[in-house]
PDB file of C-alpha atoms in Angstrom:
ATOM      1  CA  UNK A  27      50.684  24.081  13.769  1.00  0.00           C
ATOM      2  CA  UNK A  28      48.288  25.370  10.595  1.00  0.00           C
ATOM      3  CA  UNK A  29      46.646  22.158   8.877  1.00  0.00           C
ATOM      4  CA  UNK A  30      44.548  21.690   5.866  1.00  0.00           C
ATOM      5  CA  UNK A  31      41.294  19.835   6.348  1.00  0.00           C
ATOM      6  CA  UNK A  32      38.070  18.775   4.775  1.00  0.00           C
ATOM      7  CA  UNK A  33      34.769  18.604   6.092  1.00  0.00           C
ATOM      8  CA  UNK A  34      32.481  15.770   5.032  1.00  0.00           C
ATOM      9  CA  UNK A  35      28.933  14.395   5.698  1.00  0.00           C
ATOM     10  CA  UNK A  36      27.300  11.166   5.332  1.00  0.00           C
ATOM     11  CA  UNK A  37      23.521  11.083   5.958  1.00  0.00           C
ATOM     12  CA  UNK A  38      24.370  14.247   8.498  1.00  0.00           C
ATOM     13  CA  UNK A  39      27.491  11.939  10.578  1.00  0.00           C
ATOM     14  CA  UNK A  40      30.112  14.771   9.882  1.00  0.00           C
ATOM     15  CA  UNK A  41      33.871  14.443   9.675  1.00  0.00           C
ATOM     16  CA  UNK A  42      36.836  16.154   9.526  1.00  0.00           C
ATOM     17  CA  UNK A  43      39.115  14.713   6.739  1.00  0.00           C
ATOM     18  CA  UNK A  44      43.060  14.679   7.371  1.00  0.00           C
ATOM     19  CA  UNK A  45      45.627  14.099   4.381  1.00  0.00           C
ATOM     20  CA  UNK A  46      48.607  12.097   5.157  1.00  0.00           C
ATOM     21  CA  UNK A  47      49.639  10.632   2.055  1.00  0.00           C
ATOM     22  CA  UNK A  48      52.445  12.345   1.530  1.00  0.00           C
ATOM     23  CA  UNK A  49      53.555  13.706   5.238  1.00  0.00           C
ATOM     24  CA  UNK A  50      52.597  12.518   9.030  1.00  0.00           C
ATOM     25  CA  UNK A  51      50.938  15.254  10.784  1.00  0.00           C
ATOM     26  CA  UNK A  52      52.023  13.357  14.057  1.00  0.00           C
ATOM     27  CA  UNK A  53      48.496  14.426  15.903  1.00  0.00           C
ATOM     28  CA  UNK A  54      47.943  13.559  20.211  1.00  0.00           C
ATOM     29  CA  UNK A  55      44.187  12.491  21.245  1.00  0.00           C
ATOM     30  CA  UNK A  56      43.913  16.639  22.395  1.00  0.00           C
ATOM     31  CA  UNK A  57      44.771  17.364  18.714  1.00  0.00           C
ATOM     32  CA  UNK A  58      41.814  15.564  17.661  1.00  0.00           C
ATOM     33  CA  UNK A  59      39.414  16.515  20.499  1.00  0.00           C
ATOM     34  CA  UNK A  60      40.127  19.942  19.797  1.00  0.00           C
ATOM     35  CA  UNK A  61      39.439  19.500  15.414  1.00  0.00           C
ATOM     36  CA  UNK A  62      35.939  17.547  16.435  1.00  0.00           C
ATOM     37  CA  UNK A  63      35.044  20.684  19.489  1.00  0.00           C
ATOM     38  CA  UNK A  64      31.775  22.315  17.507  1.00  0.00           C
ATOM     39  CA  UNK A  65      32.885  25.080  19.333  1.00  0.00           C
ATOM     40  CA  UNK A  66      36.420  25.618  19.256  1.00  0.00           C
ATOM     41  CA  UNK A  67      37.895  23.337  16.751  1.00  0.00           C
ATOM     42  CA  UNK A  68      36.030  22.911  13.130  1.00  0.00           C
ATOM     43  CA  UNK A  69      33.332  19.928  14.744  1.00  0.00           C
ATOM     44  CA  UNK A  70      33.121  16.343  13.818  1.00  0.00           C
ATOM     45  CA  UNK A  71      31.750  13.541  14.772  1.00  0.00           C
ATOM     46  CA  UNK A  72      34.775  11.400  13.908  1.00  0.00           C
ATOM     47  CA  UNK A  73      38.147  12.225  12.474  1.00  0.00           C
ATOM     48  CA  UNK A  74      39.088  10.317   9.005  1.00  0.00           C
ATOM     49  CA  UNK A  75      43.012  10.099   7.966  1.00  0.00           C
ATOM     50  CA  UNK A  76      43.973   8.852   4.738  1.00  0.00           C
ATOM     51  CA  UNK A  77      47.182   7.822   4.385  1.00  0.00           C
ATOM     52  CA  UNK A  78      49.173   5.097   1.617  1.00  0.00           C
ATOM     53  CA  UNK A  79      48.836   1.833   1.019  1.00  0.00           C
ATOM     54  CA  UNK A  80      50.390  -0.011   3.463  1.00  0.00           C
ATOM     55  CA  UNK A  81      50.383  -3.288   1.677  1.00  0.00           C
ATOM     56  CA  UNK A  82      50.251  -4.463  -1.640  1.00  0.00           C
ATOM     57  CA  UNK A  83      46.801  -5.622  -1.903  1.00  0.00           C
ATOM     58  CA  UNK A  84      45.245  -2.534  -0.572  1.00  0.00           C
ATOM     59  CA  UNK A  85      44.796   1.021  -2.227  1.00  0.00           C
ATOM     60  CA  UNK A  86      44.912   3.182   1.277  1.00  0.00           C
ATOM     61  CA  UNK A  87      44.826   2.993   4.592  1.00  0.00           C
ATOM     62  CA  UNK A  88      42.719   5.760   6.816  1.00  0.00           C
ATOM     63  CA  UNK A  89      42.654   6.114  10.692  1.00  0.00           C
ATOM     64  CA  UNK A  90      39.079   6.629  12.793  1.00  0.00           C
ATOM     65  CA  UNK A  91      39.370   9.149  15.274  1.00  0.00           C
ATOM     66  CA  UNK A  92      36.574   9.643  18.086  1.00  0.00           C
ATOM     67  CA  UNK A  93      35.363  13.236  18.974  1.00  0.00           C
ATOM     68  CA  UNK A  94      36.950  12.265  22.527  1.00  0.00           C
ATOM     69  CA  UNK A  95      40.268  11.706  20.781  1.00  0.00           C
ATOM     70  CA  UNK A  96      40.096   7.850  20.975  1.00  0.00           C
ATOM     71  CA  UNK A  97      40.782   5.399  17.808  1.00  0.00           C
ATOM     72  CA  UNK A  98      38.117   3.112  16.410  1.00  0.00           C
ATOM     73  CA  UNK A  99      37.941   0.213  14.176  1.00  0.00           C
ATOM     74  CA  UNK A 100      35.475   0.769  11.751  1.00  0.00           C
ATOM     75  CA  UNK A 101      33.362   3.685  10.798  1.00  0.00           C
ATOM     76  CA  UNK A 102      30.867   3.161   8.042  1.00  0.00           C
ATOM     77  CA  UNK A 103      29.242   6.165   6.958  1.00  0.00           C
ATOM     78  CA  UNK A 104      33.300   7.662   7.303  1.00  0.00           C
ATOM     79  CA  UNK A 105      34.474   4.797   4.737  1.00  0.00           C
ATOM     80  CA  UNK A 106      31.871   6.804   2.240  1.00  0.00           C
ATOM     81  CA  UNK A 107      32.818  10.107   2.925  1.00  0.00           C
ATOM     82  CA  UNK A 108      36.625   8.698   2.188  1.00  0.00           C
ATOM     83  CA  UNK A 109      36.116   7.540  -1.142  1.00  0.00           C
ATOM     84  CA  UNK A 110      34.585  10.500  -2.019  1.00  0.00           C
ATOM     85  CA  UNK A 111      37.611  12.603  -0.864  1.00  0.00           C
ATOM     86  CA  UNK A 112      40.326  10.320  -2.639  1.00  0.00           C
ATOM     87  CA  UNK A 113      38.401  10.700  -5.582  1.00  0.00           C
ATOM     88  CA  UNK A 114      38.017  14.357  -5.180  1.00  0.00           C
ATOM     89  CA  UNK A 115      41.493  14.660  -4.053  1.00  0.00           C
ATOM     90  CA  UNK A 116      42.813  13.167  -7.243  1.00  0.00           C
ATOM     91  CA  UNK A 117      44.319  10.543  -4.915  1.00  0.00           C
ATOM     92  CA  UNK A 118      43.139   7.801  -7.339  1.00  0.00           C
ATOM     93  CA  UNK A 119      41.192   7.579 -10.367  1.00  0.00           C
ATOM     94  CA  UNK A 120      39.473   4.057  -9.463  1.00  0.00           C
ATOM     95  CA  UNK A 121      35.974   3.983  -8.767  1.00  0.00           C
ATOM     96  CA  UNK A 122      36.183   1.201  -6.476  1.00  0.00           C
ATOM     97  CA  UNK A 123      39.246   0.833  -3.424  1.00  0.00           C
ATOM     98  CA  UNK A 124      40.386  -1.483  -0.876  1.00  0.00           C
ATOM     99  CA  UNK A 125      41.197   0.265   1.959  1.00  0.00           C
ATOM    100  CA  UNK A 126      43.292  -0.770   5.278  1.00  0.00           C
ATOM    101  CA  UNK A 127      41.369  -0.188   8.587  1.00  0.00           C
ATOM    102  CA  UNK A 128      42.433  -0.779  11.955  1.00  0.00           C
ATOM    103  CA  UNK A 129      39.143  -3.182  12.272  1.00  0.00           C
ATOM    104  CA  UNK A 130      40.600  -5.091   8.939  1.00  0.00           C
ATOM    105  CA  UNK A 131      40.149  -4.830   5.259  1.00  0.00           C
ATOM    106  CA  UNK A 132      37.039  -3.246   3.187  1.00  0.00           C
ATOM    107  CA  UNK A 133      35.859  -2.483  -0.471  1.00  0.00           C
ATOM    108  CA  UNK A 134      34.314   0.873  -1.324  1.00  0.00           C
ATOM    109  CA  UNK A 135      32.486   2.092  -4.548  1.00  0.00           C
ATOM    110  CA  UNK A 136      31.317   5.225  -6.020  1.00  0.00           C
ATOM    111  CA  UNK A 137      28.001   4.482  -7.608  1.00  0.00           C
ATOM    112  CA  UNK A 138      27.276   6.327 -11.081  1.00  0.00           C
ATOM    113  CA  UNK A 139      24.391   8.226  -9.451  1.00  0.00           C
ATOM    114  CA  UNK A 140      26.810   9.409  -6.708  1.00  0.00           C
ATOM    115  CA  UNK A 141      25.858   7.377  -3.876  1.00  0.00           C
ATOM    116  CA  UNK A 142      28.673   4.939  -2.452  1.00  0.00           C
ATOM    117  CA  UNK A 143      28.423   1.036  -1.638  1.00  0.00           C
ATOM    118  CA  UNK A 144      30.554  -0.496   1.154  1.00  0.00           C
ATOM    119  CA  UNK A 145      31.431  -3.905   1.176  1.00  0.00           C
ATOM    120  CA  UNK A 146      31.328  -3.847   5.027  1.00  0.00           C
ATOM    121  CA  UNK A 147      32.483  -7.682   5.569  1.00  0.00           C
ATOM    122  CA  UNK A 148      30.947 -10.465   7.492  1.00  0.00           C
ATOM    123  CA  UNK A 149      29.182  -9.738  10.930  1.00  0.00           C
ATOM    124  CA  UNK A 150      31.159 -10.954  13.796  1.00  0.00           C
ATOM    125  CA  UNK A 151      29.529 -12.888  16.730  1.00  0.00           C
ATOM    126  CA  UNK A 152      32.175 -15.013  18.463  1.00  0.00           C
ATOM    127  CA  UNK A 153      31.634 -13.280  21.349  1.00  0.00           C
ATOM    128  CA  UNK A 154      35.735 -12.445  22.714  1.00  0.00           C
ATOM    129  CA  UNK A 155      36.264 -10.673  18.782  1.00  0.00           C
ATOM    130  CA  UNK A 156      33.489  -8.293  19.363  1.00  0.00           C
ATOM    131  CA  UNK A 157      34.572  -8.166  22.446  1.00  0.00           C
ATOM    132  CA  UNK A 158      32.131  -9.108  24.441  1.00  0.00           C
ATOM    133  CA  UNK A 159      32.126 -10.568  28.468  1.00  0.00           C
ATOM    134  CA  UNK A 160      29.077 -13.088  29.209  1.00  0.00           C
ATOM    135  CA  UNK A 161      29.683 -13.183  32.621  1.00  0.00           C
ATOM    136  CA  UNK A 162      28.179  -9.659  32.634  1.00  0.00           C
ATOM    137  CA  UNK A 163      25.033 -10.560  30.970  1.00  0.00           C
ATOM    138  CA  UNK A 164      22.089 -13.055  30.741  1.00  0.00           C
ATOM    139  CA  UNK A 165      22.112 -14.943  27.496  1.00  0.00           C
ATOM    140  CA  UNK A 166      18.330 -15.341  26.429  1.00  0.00           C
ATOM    141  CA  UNK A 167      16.976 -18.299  23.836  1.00  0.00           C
ATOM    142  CA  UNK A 168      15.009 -17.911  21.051  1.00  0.00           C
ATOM    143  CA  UNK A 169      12.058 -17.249  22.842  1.00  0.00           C
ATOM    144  CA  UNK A 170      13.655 -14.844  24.965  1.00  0.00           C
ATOM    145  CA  UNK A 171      13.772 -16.765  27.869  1.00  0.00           C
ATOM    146  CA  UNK A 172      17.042 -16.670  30.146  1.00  0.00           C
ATOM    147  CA  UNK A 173      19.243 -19.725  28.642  1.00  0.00           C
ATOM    148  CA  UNK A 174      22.070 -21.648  30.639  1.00  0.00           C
ATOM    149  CA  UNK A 175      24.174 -21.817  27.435  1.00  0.00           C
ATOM    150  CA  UNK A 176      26.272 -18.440  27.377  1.00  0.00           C
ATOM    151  CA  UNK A 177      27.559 -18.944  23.977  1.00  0.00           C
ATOM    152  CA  UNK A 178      27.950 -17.037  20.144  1.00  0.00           C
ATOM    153  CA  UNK A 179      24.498 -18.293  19.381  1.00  0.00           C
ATOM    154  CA  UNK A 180      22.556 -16.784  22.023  1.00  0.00           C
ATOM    155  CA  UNK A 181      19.894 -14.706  20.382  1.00  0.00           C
ATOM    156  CA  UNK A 182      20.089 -12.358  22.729  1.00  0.00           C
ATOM    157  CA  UNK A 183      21.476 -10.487  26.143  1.00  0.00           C
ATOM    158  CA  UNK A 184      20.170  -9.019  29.163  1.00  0.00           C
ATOM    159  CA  UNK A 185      21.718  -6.336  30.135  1.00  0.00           C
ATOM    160  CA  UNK A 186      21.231  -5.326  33.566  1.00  0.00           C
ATOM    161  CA  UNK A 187      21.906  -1.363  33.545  1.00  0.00           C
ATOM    162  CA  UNK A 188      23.656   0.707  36.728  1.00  0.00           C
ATOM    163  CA  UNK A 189      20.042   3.147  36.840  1.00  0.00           C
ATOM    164  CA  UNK A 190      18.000  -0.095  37.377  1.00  0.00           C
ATOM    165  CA  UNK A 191      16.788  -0.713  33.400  1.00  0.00           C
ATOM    166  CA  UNK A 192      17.308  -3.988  31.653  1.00  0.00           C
ATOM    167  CA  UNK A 193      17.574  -4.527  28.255  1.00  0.00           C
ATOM    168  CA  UNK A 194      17.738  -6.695  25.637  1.00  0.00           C
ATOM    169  CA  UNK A 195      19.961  -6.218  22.852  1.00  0.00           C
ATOM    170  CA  UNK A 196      21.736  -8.499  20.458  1.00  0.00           C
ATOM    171  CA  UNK A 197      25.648  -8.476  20.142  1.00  0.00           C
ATOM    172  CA  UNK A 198      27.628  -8.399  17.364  1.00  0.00           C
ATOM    173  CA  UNK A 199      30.973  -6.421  15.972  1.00  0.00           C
ATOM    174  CA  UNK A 200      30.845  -4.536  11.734  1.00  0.00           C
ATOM    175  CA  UNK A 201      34.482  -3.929  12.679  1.00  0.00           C
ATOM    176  CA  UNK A 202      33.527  -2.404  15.940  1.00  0.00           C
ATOM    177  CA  UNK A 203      31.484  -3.274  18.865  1.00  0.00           C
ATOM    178  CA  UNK A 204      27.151  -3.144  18.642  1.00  0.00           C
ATOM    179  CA  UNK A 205      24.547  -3.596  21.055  1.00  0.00           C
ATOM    180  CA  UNK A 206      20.909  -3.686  19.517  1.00  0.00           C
ATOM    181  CA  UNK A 207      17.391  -3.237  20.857  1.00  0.00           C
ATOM    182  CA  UNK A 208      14.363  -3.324  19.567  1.00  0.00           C
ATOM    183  CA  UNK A 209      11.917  -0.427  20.689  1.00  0.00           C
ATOM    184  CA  UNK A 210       8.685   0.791  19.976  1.00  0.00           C
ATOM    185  CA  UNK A 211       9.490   4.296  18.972  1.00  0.00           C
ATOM    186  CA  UNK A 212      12.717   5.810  18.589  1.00  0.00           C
ATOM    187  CA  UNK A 213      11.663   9.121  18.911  1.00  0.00           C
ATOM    188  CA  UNK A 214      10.610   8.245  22.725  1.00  0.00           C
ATOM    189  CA  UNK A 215      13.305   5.819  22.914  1.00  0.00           C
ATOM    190  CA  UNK A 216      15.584   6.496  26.346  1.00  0.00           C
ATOM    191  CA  UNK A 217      18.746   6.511  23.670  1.00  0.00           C
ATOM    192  CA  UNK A 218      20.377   9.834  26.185  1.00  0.00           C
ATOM    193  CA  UNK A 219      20.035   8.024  29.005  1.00  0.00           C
ATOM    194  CA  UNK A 220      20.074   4.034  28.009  1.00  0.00           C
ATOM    195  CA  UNK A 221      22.710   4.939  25.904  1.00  0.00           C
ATOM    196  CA  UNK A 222      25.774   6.214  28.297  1.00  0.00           C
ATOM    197  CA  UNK A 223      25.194   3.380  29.883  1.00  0.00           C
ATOM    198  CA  UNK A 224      24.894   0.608  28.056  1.00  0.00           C
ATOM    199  CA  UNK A 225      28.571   2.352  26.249  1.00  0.00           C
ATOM    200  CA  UNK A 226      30.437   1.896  29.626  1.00  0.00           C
ATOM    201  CA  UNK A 227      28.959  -1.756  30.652  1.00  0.00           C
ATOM    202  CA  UNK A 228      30.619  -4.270  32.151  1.00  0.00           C
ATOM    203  CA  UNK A 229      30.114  -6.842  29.341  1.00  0.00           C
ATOM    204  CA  UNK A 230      32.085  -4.449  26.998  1.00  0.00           C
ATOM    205  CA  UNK A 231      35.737  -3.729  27.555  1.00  0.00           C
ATOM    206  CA  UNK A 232      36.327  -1.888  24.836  1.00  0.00           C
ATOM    207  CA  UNK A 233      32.646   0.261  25.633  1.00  0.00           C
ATOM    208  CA  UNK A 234      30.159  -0.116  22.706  1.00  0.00           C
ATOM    209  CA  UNK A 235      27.934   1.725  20.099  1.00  0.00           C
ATOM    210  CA  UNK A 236      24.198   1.245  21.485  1.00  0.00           C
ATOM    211  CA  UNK A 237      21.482   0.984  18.886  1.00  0.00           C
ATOM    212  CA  UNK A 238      17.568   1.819  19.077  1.00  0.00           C
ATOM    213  CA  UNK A 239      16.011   0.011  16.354  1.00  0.00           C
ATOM    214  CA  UNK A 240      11.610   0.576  15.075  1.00  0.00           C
ATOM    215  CA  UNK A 241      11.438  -1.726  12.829  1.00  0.00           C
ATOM    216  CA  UNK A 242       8.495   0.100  10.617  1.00  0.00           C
ATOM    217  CA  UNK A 243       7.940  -3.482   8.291  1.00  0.00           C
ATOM    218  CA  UNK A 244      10.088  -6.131   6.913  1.00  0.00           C
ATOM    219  CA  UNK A 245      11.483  -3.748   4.669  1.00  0.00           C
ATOM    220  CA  UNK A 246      12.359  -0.727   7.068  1.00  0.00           C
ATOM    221  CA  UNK A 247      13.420   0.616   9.466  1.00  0.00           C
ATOM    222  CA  UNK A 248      14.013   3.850  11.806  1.00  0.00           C
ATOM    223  CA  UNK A 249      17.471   3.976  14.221  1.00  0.00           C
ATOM    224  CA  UNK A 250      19.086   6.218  16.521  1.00  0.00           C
ATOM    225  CA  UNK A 251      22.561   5.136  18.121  1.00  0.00           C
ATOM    226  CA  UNK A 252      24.825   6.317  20.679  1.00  0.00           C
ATOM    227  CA  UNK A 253      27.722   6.081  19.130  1.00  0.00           C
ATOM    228  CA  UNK A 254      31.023   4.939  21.265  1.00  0.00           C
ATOM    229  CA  UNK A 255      33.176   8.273  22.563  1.00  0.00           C
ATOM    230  CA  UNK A 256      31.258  10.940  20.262  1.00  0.00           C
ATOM    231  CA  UNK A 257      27.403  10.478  22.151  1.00  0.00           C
ATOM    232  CA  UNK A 258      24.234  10.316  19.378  1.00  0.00           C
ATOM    233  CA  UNK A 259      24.886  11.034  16.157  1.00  0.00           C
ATOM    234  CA  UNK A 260      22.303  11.939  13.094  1.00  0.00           C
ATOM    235  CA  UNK A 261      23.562   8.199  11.288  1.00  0.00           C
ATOM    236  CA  UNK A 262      26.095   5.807  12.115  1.00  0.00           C
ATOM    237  CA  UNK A 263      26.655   3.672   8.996  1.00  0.00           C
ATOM    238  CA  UNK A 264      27.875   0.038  11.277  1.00  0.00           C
ATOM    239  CA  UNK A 265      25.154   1.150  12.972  1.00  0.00           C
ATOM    240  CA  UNK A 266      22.627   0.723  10.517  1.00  0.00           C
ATOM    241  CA  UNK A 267      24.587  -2.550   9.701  1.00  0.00           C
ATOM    242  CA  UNK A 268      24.513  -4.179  12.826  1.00  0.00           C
ATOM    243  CA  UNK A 269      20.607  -3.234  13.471  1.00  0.00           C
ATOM    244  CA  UNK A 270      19.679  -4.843  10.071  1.00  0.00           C
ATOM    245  CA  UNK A 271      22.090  -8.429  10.703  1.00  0.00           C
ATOM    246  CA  UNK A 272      20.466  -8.526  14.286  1.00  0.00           C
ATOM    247  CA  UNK A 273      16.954  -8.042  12.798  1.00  0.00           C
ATOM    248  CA  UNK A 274      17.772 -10.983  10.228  1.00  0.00           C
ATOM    249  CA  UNK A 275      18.813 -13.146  12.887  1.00  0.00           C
ATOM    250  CA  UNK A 276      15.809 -12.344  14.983  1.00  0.00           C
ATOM    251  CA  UNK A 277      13.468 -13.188  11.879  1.00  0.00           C
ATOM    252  CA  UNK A 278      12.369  -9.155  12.432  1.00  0.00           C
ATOM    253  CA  UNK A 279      13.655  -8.024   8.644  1.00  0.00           C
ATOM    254  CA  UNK A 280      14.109  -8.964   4.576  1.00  0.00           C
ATOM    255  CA  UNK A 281      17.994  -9.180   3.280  1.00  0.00           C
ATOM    256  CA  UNK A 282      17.282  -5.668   1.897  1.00  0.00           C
ATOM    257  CA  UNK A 283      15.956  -3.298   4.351  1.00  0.00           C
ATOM    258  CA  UNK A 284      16.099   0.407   3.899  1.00  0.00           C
ATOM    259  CA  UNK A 285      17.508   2.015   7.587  1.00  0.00           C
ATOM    260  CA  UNK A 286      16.165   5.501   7.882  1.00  0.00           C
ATOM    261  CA  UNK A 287      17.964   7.854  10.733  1.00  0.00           C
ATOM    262  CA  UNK A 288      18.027  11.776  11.426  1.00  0.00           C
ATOM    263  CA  UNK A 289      20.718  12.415   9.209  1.00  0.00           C
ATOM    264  CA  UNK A 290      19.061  10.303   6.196  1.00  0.00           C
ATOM    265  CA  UNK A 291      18.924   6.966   4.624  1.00  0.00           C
ATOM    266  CA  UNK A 292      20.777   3.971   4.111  1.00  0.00           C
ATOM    267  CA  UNK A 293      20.301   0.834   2.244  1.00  0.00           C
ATOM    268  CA  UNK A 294      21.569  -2.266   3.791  1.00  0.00           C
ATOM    269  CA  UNK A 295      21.944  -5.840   2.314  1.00  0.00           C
ATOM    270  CA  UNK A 296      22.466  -9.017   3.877  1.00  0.00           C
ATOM    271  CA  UNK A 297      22.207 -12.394   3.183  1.00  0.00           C
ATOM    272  CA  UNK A 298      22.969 -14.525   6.098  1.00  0.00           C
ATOM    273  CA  UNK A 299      25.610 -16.225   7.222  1.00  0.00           C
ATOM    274  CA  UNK A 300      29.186 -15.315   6.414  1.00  0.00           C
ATOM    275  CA  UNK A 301      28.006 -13.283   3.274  1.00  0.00           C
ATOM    276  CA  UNK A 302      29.494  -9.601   3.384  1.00  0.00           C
ATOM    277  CA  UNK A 303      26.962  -6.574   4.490  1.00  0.00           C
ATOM    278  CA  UNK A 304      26.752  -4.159   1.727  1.00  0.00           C
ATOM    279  CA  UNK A 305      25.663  -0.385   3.151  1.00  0.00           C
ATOM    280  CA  UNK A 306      24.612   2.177   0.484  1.00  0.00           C
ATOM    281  CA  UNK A 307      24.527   5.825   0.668  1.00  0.00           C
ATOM    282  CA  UNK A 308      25.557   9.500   0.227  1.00  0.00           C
ATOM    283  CA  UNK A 309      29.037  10.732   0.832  1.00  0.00           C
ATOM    284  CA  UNK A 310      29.275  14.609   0.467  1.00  0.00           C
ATOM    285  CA  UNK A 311      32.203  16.812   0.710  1.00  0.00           C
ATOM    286  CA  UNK A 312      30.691  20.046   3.248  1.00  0.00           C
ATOM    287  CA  UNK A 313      33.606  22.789   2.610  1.00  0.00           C
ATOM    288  CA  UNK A 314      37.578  22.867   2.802  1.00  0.00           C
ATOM    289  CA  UNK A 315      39.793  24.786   5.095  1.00  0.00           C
ATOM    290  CA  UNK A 316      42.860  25.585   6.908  1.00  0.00           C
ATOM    291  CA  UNK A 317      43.138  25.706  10.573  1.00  0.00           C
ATOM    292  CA  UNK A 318      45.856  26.653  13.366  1.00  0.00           C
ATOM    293  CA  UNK A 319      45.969  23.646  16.390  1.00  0.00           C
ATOM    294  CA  UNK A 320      46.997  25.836  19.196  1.00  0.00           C
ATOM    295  CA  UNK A 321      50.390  24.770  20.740  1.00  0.00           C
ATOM    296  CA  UNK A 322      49.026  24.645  24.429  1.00  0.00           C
ATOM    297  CA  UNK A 323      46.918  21.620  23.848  1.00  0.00           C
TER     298      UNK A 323
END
């Protein structure tokens, strides 16, 4: 099977980018693995497909593929990049879309000076939508002590980790599942080894994206995150939203707080409460192609 394809980049998180607007291309999880392989396939962190509308209050709908071939809710720097393409594509001539995810509904706008904003929703902390187990963690007060109340409003979780670490992180879903900690430098942080393992524990069953969070000042700050079935990426765009909501809460950060990663920067807004989480950024389209999925697969 020979398929046409995009590649895309938002602050260096890469994607493949799959019409299906007008035809399915009826893909299996190997077809996907083998699209995101950097060494077989084109490489990707994530594959995006954009297909219609299917609802009338809604301008598109796109699928989130893992590099390991697994679906996703939400993907934030990906809702950029897919803007961009629809545009590009002459899919639509708006310069702001509602688009259909699996993890629900969100707005996206191009920006005159080409960057896009995503209105990313509410964060979610009711602990079974994330989803998240308690009886797998320690729920800690405001003062970080452990707390006999294992409830939404726990400030924080103790994670007890199969290599002997524990760690604190806060919990809370952008359309798919975050655990946040706070650490002194990311660029020491144990993200390759912390990370694997917080993704597969207990308290998560369906695994989770792990965040490493320096918060620089009130204003900013640095992140690295293992992302959920495609390992560390150079930006993960519900990343950078769920580090700046659980720096908020912990009194850590400002409602605007710039989120610099490998791959770039993001600007993140949030106001409390059940307010939306705006994410701002670049969205760039890398190169087009064609490409033959091998029948064996």
């Amino acid at each position: 099977m020979r398929i046409r394809f995009t590649k895309m980049q938002g602050a260096g998180n890469d994607f493949v980018v799959l019409d299906e607007t007008t035809q399915r291309l009826n893909l299996t999880p190997a077809h996907y693995r083998f699209l995101a392989d950097r060494h077989l396939g084109v490489g990707a962190d994530q594959i995006l497909t954009v297909r219609p509308a299917p609802q009338p209050d809604v301008d598109f709908e796109y699928l989130i593929h893992n590099a390991d071939g697994g679906e996703v809710e939400q993907c934030g720097n990906g809702s950029r990049c897919f803007v961009r393409f629809v545009r590009e594509q002459g899919l639509t001539d708006k310069t702001t879309v509602r688009v259909k995810v699996h993890g629900g509904v969100i707005t996206l706008q191009e920006m005159s000076d080409g960057q896009v904003t995503v209105d990313m929703g509410a964060p979610v902390f009711d602990l079974p939508q994330v989803p998240f187990v308690a009886a797998h963690a320690q729920a800690l007060d405001v003062t970080g002590q452990a707390s006999p109340v294992a409830t939404s409003n726990a400030n924080a979780w103790q994670l007890g980790l199969s290599n002997g670490d524990a760690v604190t992180v806060g919990v809370v879903s952008m359309g798919n599942p975050h655990a946040v900690q706070v650490v002194t430098d990311v660029d020491t942080a144990p993200v390759l080894t912390q990370g694997p393992l917080i993704e597969h524990h207990a308290a998560f069953p369906k695994r989770v994206n792990a965040g490493f969070m320096q918060v620089m000042h009130r204003g900013a700050v640095r992140l690295r995150v293992f992302e959920r079935g495609a390992g560390e990426t150079l930006a993960c765009g519900t990343g950078a939203c769920a580090a700046v909501v659980m720096g908020i809460r912990w009194g850590l950060l400002d409602p605007h707080v710039s989120v610099q990663t490998h791959g770039g920067t993001l600007t993140i807004e949030w106001q409390g409460g059940d307010t939306p989480v705006r994410m701002t950024g670049p969205a760039t389209t890398v190169f087009q192609g064609e490409i033959t999925i091998p029948d064996t697969l």
